[in-house]
Amino acid sequence: MSVRGVDHIGLTVPDVDAASAFLVDAFGAEVLYDTLPADRPPKGGEATTSRLGVPGDAREVRIRMLALPDGPGIELFAFDHVEQDTPAVPSDLGWQHLALYVDDLDATLDRVVAAGATALSAPRPLPGPEAGDRNRFVYVRTPWGSTVELLTYPDPQPYEEHTSRRRWHP
């Protein structure tokens, strides 16, 4: 058995259509299909609770799969009949952000902000073992509050001197 890569990321959003529009505009994602279209009844009850580990009153009302241009899919979920917390921030336990490798950080940041995200700072140099003259990153918040990191590391990184294993990127 071997893990071959990330197939998709599941993301719960308040509005599947608005989140889809953001992902298309910001990252060039493409809508592939709806597993649970808006014209179908919600899914809930014991089957949903046992499959996803959600509260008993939670109902899935929309599920949509998108694909990034050179990466994994993003599966969007929307629920109703359940109290939801605010989106996780990096200090919370659990998966804290999605990191996307980009070739042109400045152009991508401009596109993402124009699509509705908020940059948390200006792009910064990658630190320590990831450093390099053109190696940089920046965090943004999506319109619904999730955290995304944009990063690029076209230059060799110091960690590469100590191991033959390399980080994966497209």
XYZ file of N, CA, C and O in Angstrom:
680
model
N 0.839 -1.188 0.000
C 0.000 0.000 0.000
C 0.875 1.240 0.000
O 1.873 1.287 0.697
N 0.497 2.215 -0.777
C 1.195 3.496 -0.731
C 0.204 4.611 -1.005
O -0.740 4.445 -1.766
N 0.436 5.720 -0.355
C -0.371 6.903 -0.612
C 0.198 7.565 -1.851
O 1.392 7.841 -1.926
N -0.642 7.833 -2.831
C -0.169 8.410 -4.086
C -0.298 9.915 -4.122
O 0.364 10.576 -4.909
N -1.142 10.483 -3.296
C -1.309 11.923 -3.293
C -2.659 12.309 -2.734
O -3.469 11.452 -2.379
N -2.909 13.591 -2.661
C -4.178 14.114 -2.160
C -5.191 14.068 -3.303
O -4.968 14.668 -4.353
N -6.298 13.361 -3.095
C -7.350 13.271 -4.106
C -8.246 14.501 -4.061
O -8.514 15.113 -5.082
N -8.728 14.850 -2.855
C -9.564 16.032 -2.722
C -9.574 16.508 -1.278
O -9.185 15.785 -0.374
N -10.008 17.734 -1.111
C -10.161 18.356 0.195
C -11.641 18.617 0.385
O -12.291 19.169 -0.500
N -12.200 18.224 1.528
C -13.595 18.494 1.832
C -13.701 19.806 2.591
O -12.953 20.053 3.525
N -14.638 20.641 2.193
C -14.761 21.971 2.759
C -16.234 22.303 2.951
O -17.005 22.286 1.991
N -16.630 22.583 4.191
C -17.998 23.000 4.457
C -18.083 24.508 4.337
O -17.263 25.230 4.903
N -19.049 24.963 3.568
C -19.217 26.391 3.273
C -20.671 26.788 3.517
O -21.566 25.939 3.497
N -20.924 28.073 3.725
C -22.310 28.490 3.938
C -23.147 28.517 2.657
O -24.360 28.392 2.712
N -22.494 28.646 1.490
C -23.212 28.775 0.219
C -22.362 28.137 -0.876
O -21.313 28.679 -1.248
N -22.784 26.996 -1.378
C -22.004 26.252 -2.375
C -21.816 27.059 -3.658
O -20.724 27.070 -4.239
N -22.845 27.744 -4.117
C -22.710 28.513 -5.358
C -21.729 29.673 -5.190
O -20.887 29.911 -6.064
N -21.812 30.400 -4.078
C -20.891 31.518 -3.842
C -19.464 31.013 -3.668
O -18.518 31.606 -4.197
N -19.282 29.921 -2.936
C -17.935 29.361 -2.754
C -17.380 28.855 -4.085
O -16.198 29.028 -4.380
N -18.238 28.252 -4.907
C -17.792 27.792 -6.226
C -17.322 28.964 -7.072
O -16.273 28.898 -7.720
N -18.096 30.030 -7.075
C -17.722 31.212 -7.854
C -16.375 31.759 -7.387
O -15.525 32.122 -8.211
N -16.164 31.811 -6.064
C -14.882 32.282 -5.546
C -13.747 31.369 -6.005
O -12.717 31.853 -6.496
N -13.894 30.062 -5.867
C -12.824 29.128 -6.234
C -12.524 29.170 -7.729
O -11.368 29.049 -8.138
N -13.546 29.357 -8.546
C -13.351 29.492 -9.994
C -12.605 30.792 -10.292
O -11.596 30.801 -11.010
N -13.073 31.898 -9.732
C -12.460 33.198 -10.006
C -11.064 33.314 -9.414
O -10.152 33.852 -10.043
N -10.869 32.831 -8.197
C -9.599 33.007 -7.495
C -8.528 32.038 -7.956
O -7.365 32.419 -8.089
N -8.886 30.780 -8.195
C -7.882 29.741 -8.427
C -8.021 29.012 -9.755
O -7.271 28.085 -10.030
N -8.999 29.402 -10.560
C -9.187 28.712 -11.833
C -9.762 27.316 -11.677
O -9.608 26.477 -12.562
N -10.436 27.049 -10.552
C -11.059 25.741 -10.359
C -12.170 25.551 -11.384
O -12.690 26.512 -11.953
N -12.522 24.298 -11.604
C -13.598 23.970 -12.544
C -14.616 23.091 -11.829
O -14.238 22.124 -11.157
N -15.885 23.427 -11.968
C -16.943 22.600 -11.394
C -17.027 21.313 -12.206
O -17.167 21.349 -13.428
N -16.933 20.167 -11.510
C -17.032 18.880 -12.188
C -18.440 18.320 -12.146
O -18.987 17.906 -13.166
N -19.042 18.271 -10.950
C -20.379 17.700 -10.826
C -20.942 18.005 -9.448
O -20.216 18.357 -8.524
N -22.246 17.847 -9.331
C -22.941 17.948 -8.053
C -23.330 16.545 -7.618
O -24.058 15.854 -8.340
N -22.851 16.132 -6.452
C -23.269 14.855 -5.880
C -24.654 14.994 -5.266
O -25.462 14.079 -5.327
N -24.897 16.146 -4.666
C -26.218 16.457 -4.112
C -26.624 17.829 -4.645
O -26.285 18.863 -4.083
N -27.351 17.854 -5.785
C -27.773 19.123 -6.375
C -28.846 19.810 -5.538
O -29.498 19.182 -4.704
N -29.026 21.088 -5.793
C -29.989 21.901 -5.046
C -31.421 21.406 -5.218
O -32.251 21.607 -4.334
N -31.731 20.745 -6.323
C -33.112 20.313 -6.555
C -33.434 18.950 -5.937
O -34.531 18.440 -6.103
N -32.492 18.359 -5.219
C -32.749 17.094 -4.525
C -32.995 17.347 -3.045
O -32.491 18.319 -2.486
N -33.715 16.463 -2.393
C -33.963 16.666 -0.957
C -32.682 16.493 -0.142
O -31.774 15.761 -0.553
N -32.600 17.166 0.997
C -31.424 17.036 1.867
C -31.249 15.598 2.353
O -32.191 14.811 2.391
N -30.003 15.277 2.725
C -29.684 13.975 3.314
C -29.406 14.193 4.791
O -28.632 15.073 5.156
N -30.026 13.392 5.624
C -29.811 13.499 7.057
C -30.095 12.188 7.732
O -30.232 11.150 7.090
N -30.186 12.248 9.055
C -30.518 11.061 9.820
C -29.307 10.216 10.156
O -28.150 10.640 10.033
N -29.584 8.985 10.575
C -28.546 8.079 11.066
C -27.468 7.790 10.023
O -26.289 7.717 10.340
N -27.854 7.628 8.768
C -26.861 7.331 7.732
C -25.845 8.460 7.604
O -24.634 8.227 7.507
N -26.315 9.693 7.617
C -25.412 10.845 7.517
C -24.583 10.987 8.787
O -23.371 11.225 8.727
N -25.219 10.804 9.939
C -24.505 10.920 11.211
C -23.406 9.876 11.309
O -22.263 10.192 11.678
N -23.685 8.632 10.969
C -22.666 7.585 11.093
C -21.584 7.706 10.021
O -20.420 7.416 10.286
N -21.940 8.149 8.834
C -20.955 8.271 7.748
C -19.985 9.422 7.992
O -18.790 9.302 7.761
N -20.496 10.557 8.477
C -19.676 11.762 8.599
C -19.333 12.141 10.039
O -18.508 13.028 10.252
N -19.992 11.535 11.006
C -19.738 11.894 12.394
C -20.273 13.264 12.766
O -19.730 13.938 13.634
N -21.349 13.704 12.111
C -21.953 15.010 12.376
C -23.090 14.845 13.385
O -23.579 13.736 13.602
N -23.549 15.939 13.998
C -24.687 15.840 14.927
C -25.917 15.244 14.240
O -26.098 15.361 13.027
N -26.776 14.625 15.039
C -27.941 13.922 14.521
C -28.908 14.777 13.740
O -29.627 14.278 12.868
N -28.960 16.082 14.032
C -29.905 16.936 13.320
C -29.314 17.577 12.063
O -30.009 18.263 11.328
N -28.048 17.339 11.796
C -27.402 17.927 10.615
C -27.941 17.282 9.346
O -28.132 16.072 9.275
N -28.183 18.124 8.333
C -28.626 17.645 7.029
C -27.718 18.222 5.946
O -27.499 19.429 5.907
N -27.229 17.347 5.076
C -26.482 17.808 3.908
C -27.495 18.357 2.910
O -28.440 17.661 2.550
N -27.288 19.600 2.478
C -28.219 20.184 1.516
C -27.594 20.361 0.131
O -28.319 20.472 -0.857
N -26.281 20.405 0.048
C -25.584 20.508 -1.246
C -24.221 19.837 -1.117
O -23.558 19.962 -0.089
N -23.785 19.173 -2.179
C -22.420 18.647 -2.286
C -21.985 18.837 -3.731
O -22.702 18.452 -4.662
N -20.817 19.443 -3.916
C -20.305 19.717 -5.261
C -18.802 19.437 -5.299
O -18.073 19.786 -4.387
N -18.342 18.832 -6.410
C -16.914 18.573 -6.605
C -16.360 19.522 -7.659
O -16.933 19.663 -8.742
N -15.254 20.182 -7.301
C -14.515 21.033 -8.234
C -13.103 20.464 -8.367
O -12.662 19.692 -7.515
N -12.400 20.861 -9.403
C -11.017 20.442 -9.601
C -10.146 21.675 -9.772
O -10.504 22.588 -10.521
N -9.015 21.692 -9.085
C -8.018 22.736 -9.308
C -7.288 22.433 -10.607
O -7.204 21.269 -11.017
N -6.714 23.429 -11.276
C -6.079 23.194 -12.566
C -4.989 22.122 -12.527
O -4.925 21.281 -13.418
N -4.128 22.127 -11.519
C -3.029 21.166 -11.430
C -2.937 20.590 -10.026
O -1.856 20.553 -9.433
N -4.053 20.170 -9.488
C -4.011 19.669 -8.128
C -5.239 18.878 -7.789
O -5.985 18.444 -8.677
N -5.489 18.716 -6.501
C -6.597 17.881 -6.066
C -7.953 18.548 -6.281
O -8.034 19.726 -6.627
N -8.985 17.766 -6.040
C -10.330 18.290 -6.069
C -10.648 19.004 -4.768
O -9.994 18.813 -3.746
N -11.676 19.842 -4.822
C -12.229 20.476 -3.629
C -13.708 20.125 -3.605
O -14.447 20.478 -4.523
N -14.123 19.378 -2.572
C -15.509 18.954 -2.438
C -16.202 19.882 -1.453
O -15.809 19.973 -0.293
N -17.193 20.592 -1.935
C -17.926 21.558 -1.116
C -19.169 20.912 -0.522
O -19.906 20.214 -1.225
N -19.394 21.185 0.759
C -20.571 20.702 1.475
C -21.309 21.895 2.059
O -20.673 22.850 2.517
N -22.635 21.818 2.087
C -23.445 22.775 2.829
C -24.427 21.970 3.672
O -24.984 20.967 3.201
N -24.602 22.397 4.913
C -25.488 21.728 5.866
C -26.530 22.711 6.375
O -26.305 23.921 6.406
N -27.658 22.179 6.836
C -28.612 22.989 7.577
C -29.083 22.205 8.793
O -28.646 21.061 9.011
N -29.927 22.817 9.578
C -30.486 22.240 10.801
C -29.408 21.910 11.835
O -29.574 20.978 12.624
N -28.308 22.610 11.825
C -27.248 22.344 12.788
C -26.532 23.651 13.111
O -26.348 24.507 12.241
N -26.152 23.824 14.374
C -25.361 24.984 14.760
C -23.933 24.779 14.269
O -23.355 23.703 14.453
N -23.369 25.789 13.633
C -22.009 25.678 13.100
C -21.104 26.679 13.791
O -21.501 27.817 14.064
N -19.876 26.241 14.052
C -18.858 27.125 14.597
C -18.320 28.016 13.486
O -18.537 27.759 12.298
N -17.568 29.040 13.872
C -16.867 29.854 12.886
C -15.747 29.008 12.281
O -15.325 28.016 12.877
N -15.249 29.361 11.096
C -14.167 28.582 10.489
C -12.938 28.540 11.393
O -12.641 29.488 12.126
N -12.227 27.437 11.339
C -11.001 27.268 12.124
C -9.959 28.293 11.702
O -9.861 28.658 10.528
N -9.209 28.756 12.678
C -8.028 29.577 12.412
C -6.815 28.738 12.780
O -6.941 27.723 13.474
N -5.609 29.123 12.315
C -4.452 28.266 12.522
C -4.144 27.874 13.969
O -3.473 26.878 14.189
N -4.649 28.587 14.960
C -4.390 28.198 16.346
C -5.352 27.127 16.861
O -5.157 26.581 17.940
N -6.410 26.802 16.087
C -7.360 25.765 16.482
C -6.782 24.382 16.188
O -5.946 24.219 15.301
N -7.275 23.375 16.915
C -6.875 22.002 16.635
C -7.470 21.553 15.307
O -8.535 22.011 14.900
N -6.812 20.661 14.641
C -7.328 20.090 13.404
C -6.659 20.692 12.176
O -5.711 21.460 12.274
N -7.171 20.318 11.004
C -6.628 20.838 9.748
C -6.850 22.344 9.744
O -7.949 22.821 9.887
N -5.784 23.101 9.572
C -5.894 24.545 9.766
C -5.847 25.379 8.509
O -6.339 26.492 8.506
N -5.248 24.900 7.438
C -5.249 25.684 6.206
C -4.977 24.793 5.010
O -4.494 23.682 5.151
N -5.297 25.323 3.857
C -5.002 24.696 2.576
C -3.872 25.511 1.960
O -3.966 26.737 1.895
N -2.795 24.850 1.539
C -1.673 25.552 0.913
C -1.650 25.219 -0.573
O -1.704 24.057 -0.954
N -1.574 26.259 -1.397
C -1.557 26.099 -2.847
C -0.257 26.640 -3.411
O 0.105 27.799 -3.184
N 0.460 25.786 -4.160
C 1.689 26.220 -4.823
C 1.299 27.027 -6.057
O 0.442 26.612 -6.837
N 1.939 28.181 -6.229
C 1.661 29.045 -7.377
C 2.977 29.455 -8.035
O 4.011 29.508 -7.376
N 2.933 29.733 -9.313
C 4.141 30.166 -10.018
C 4.393 31.658 -9.826
O 5.532 32.075 -9.670
N 3.338 32.464 -9.856
C 3.467 33.916 -9.727
C 2.658 34.359 -8.515
O 1.441 34.548 -8.601
N 3.331 34.513 -7.387
C 2.643 34.817 -6.132
C 1.916 36.153 -6.191
O 0.766 36.251 -5.749
N 2.546 37.169 -6.722
C 1.923 38.492 -6.744
C 0.670 38.516 -7.613
O -0.370 39.047 -7.203
N 0.739 37.931 -8.797
C -0.430 37.906 -9.683
C -1.547 37.062 -9.079
O -2.722 37.441 -9.148
N -1.191 35.939 -8.477
C -2.209 35.089 -7.853
C -2.855 35.801 -6.679
O -4.077 35.762 -6.512
N -2.062 36.480 -5.868
C -2.616 37.218 -4.734
C -3.585 38.296 -5.224
O -4.677 38.443 -4.676
N -3.210 39.026 -6.256
C -4.109 40.041 -6.818
C -5.429 39.413 -7.269
O -6.512 39.945 -7.007
N -5.351 38.264 -7.938
C -6.546 37.578 -8.446
C -7.431 37.100 -7.296
O -8.657 37.239 -7.335
N -6.810 36.539 -6.268
C -7.547 36.003 -5.123
C -8.249 37.127 -4.358
O -9.410 37.003 -3.968
N -7.557 38.236 -4.155
C -8.162 39.380 -3.466
C -9.297 39.958 -4.314
O -10.362 40.287 -3.791
N -9.098 40.057 -5.616
C -10.156 40.565 -6.493
C -11.391 39.665 -6.455
O -12.515 40.142 -6.616
N -11.183 38.372 -6.187
C -12.299 37.430 -6.112
C -13.009 37.472 -4.764
O -14.054 36.847 -4.604
N -12.439 38.197 -3.783
C -13.134 38.353 -2.507
C -12.379 37.931 -1.275
O -12.880 38.068 -0.161
N -11.162 37.419 -1.418
C -10.365 37.028 -0.251
C -9.718 38.263 0.378
O -9.638 39.323 -0.244
N -9.246 38.100 1.599
C -8.527 39.154 2.305
C -7.116 38.662 2.599
O -6.951 37.605 3.233
N -6.116 39.398 2.145
C -4.728 39.048 2.467
C -4.473 39.385 3.931
O -4.849 40.455 4.402
N -3.825 38.475 4.660
C -3.523 38.716 6.070
C -2.250 39.517 6.250
O -2.003 40.034 7.342
N -1.439 39.619 5.212
C -0.214 40.416 5.233
C 0.256 40.555 3.787
O -0.369 40.022 2.875
N 1.368 41.223 3.607
C 2.032 41.228 2.309
C 2.808 39.909 2.182
O 3.119 39.273 3.187
N 3.122 39.475 0.965
C 3.950 38.272 0.812
C 5.271 38.424 1.565
O 5.839 39.515 1.635
N 5.715 37.316 2.134
C 6.936 37.303 2.948
C 7.886 36.218 2.447
O 7.435 35.219 1.868
N 9.183 36.359 2.724
C 10.130 35.297 2.372
C 9.851 34.031 3.187
O 9.501 34.112 4.366
N 10.003 32.879 2.555
C 9.927 31.632 3.314
C 11.127 31.582 4.258
O 12.233 31.974 3.880
N 10.942 31.094 5.480
C 12.012 31.133 6.472
C 12.875 29.868 6.509
O 12.496 28.824 5.986
N 14.006 29.993 7.171
C 14.856 28.868 7.560
C 15.103 27.832 6.491
O 15.664 28.132 5.439
N 14.652 26.585 6.720
C 14.946 25.497 5.794
C 14.260 25.631 4.438
O 14.566 24.878 3.519
N 13.325 26.590 4.307
C 12.621 26.796 3.046
C 13.106 28.041 2.300
O 12.623 28.354 1.220
N 14.050 28.760 2.872
C 14.501 30.048 2.336
C 15.074 29.911 0.925
O 15.533 28.850 0.519
N 15.051 31.002 0.211
C 15.607 31.124 -1.130
C 15.265 32.516 -1.619
O 14.288 33.119 -1.153
N 16.044 33.045 -2.539
C 15.842 34.430 -2.971
C 14.417 34.729 -3.404
O 13.886 35.794 -3.109
N 13.768 33.805 -4.121
C 12.407 34.051 -4.630
C 11.342 33.201 -3.936
O 10.209 33.177 -4.358
N 11.697 32.528 -2.847
C 10.769 31.649 -2.135
C 9.945 32.485 -1.154
O 10.489 33.054 -0.210
N 8.620 32.551 -1.396
C 7.766 33.438 -0.598
C 6.417 32.794 -0.329
O 6.033 31.831 -0.984
N 5.683 33.400 0.613
C 4.354 32.917 0.961
C 3.496 34.055 1.484
O 4.012 35.103 1.894
N 2.182 33.829 1.508
C 1.226 34.756 2.106
C -0.030 33.958 2.451
O -0.378 32.991 1.762
N -0.671 34.328 3.559
C -1.941 33.720 3.951
C -3.085 34.672 3.589
O -2.952 35.887 3.722
N -4.213 34.078 3.161
C -5.425 34.842 2.864
C -6.607 34.157 3.539
O -6.536 32.972 3.876
N -7.678 34.924 3.722
C -8.940 34.370 4.223
C -9.961 34.429 3.101
O -10.121 35.451 2.430
N -10.661 33.322 2.905
C -11.720 33.257 1.909
C -12.897 34.109 2.372
O -12.959 34.490 3.545
N -13.843 34.388 1.494
C -15.008 35.178 1.908
C -15.784 34.548 3.069
O -16.429 35.254 3.832
N -15.735 33.239 3.239
C -16.454 32.585 4.347
C -15.550 32.342 5.550
O -15.980 31.804 6.561
N -14.248 32.741 5.486
C -13.387 32.719 6.661
C -12.354 31.619 6.749
O -11.592 31.574 7.717
N -12.264 30.719 5.786
C -11.235 29.683 5.808
C -9.884 30.281 5.429
O -9.809 31.278 4.717
N -8.817 29.650 5.903
C -7.460 30.138 5.669
C -6.809 29.364 4.523
O -6.842 28.132 4.499
N -6.206 30.100 3.586
C -5.473 29.520 2.457
C -4.095 30.155 2.428
O -3.956 31.371 2.577
N -3.076 29.326 2.248
C -1.708 29.816 2.072
C -1.360 29.717 0.592
O -1.600 28.681 -0.039
N -0.817 30.778 0.043
C -0.262 30.773 -1.313
C 1.243 30.764 -1.148
O 1.781 31.570 -0.380
N 1.938 29.876 -1.840
C 3.387 29.855 -1.712
C 4.047 29.478 -3.022
O 3.447 28.853 -3.888
N 5.288 29.910 -3.134
C 6.118 29.579 -4.282
C 7.540 29.389 -3.791
O 7.992 30.100 -2.889
N 8.230 28.383 -4.338
C 9.632 28.176 -3.972
C 10.410 27.669 -5.193
O 10.810 26.523 -5.274
N 10.633 28.592 -6.139
C 11.362 28.218 -7.350
C 12.862 28.023 -7.119
O 13.529 27.396 -7.945
N 13.406 28.569 -6.028
C 14.835 28.456 -5.754
C 15.122 27.276 -4.828
O 14.266 26.895 -4.017
N 16.332 26.698 -4.922
C 16.690 25.610 -4.008
C 16.522 26.045 -2.551
O 16.680 27.216 -2.212
N 16.168 25.067 -1.704
C 15.935 25.342 -0.300
C 17.036 24.694 0.551
O 17.524 23.606 0.216
N 17.435 25.344 1.649
C 18.515 24.812 2.481
C 18.309 23.378 2.958
O 19.285 22.627 3.068
N 17.084 22.952 3.230
C 16.868 21.590 3.715
C 17.345 20.549 2.710
O 17.700 19.421 3.074
N 17.389 20.915 1.413
C 17.770 19.981 0.361
C 19.214 19.504 0.484
O 19.579 18.476 -0.078
N 20.033 20.227 1.250
C 21.427 19.825 1.465
C 21.536 18.636 2.408
O 22.587 17.992 2.474
N 20.459 18.321 3.146
C 20.528 17.313 4.198
C 19.716 16.058 3.914
O 19.752 15.123 4.704
N 18.961 16.039 2.811
C 18.145 14.873 2.478
C 17.911 14.828 0.978
O 17.877 15.873 0.322
N 17.743 13.625 0.460
C 17.435 13.500 -0.968
C 15.925 13.615 -1.210
O 15.500 13.795 -2.347
N 15.136 13.537 -0.168
C 13.673 13.648 -0.291
C 13.287 15.096 -0.509
O 13.809 16.002 0.121
N 12.356 15.327 -1.422
C 11.895 16.676 -1.734
C 10.410 16.817 -1.480
O 9.665 15.852 -1.584
N 9.997 18.043 -1.158
C 8.576 18.349 -1.051
C 7.939 18.144 -2.412
O 8.552 18.425 -3.440
N 6.690 17.714 -2.413
C 5.962 17.562 -3.660
C 5.345 18.890 -4.063
O 4.845 19.627 -3.230
N 5.426 19.202 -5.300
C 4.647 20.313 -5.868
C 4.457 20.048 -7.339
O 5.204 19.304 -7.952
N 3.410 20.660 -7.920
C 3.094 20.389 -9.316
C 4.217 20.810 -10.260
O 4.994 21.658 -9.969
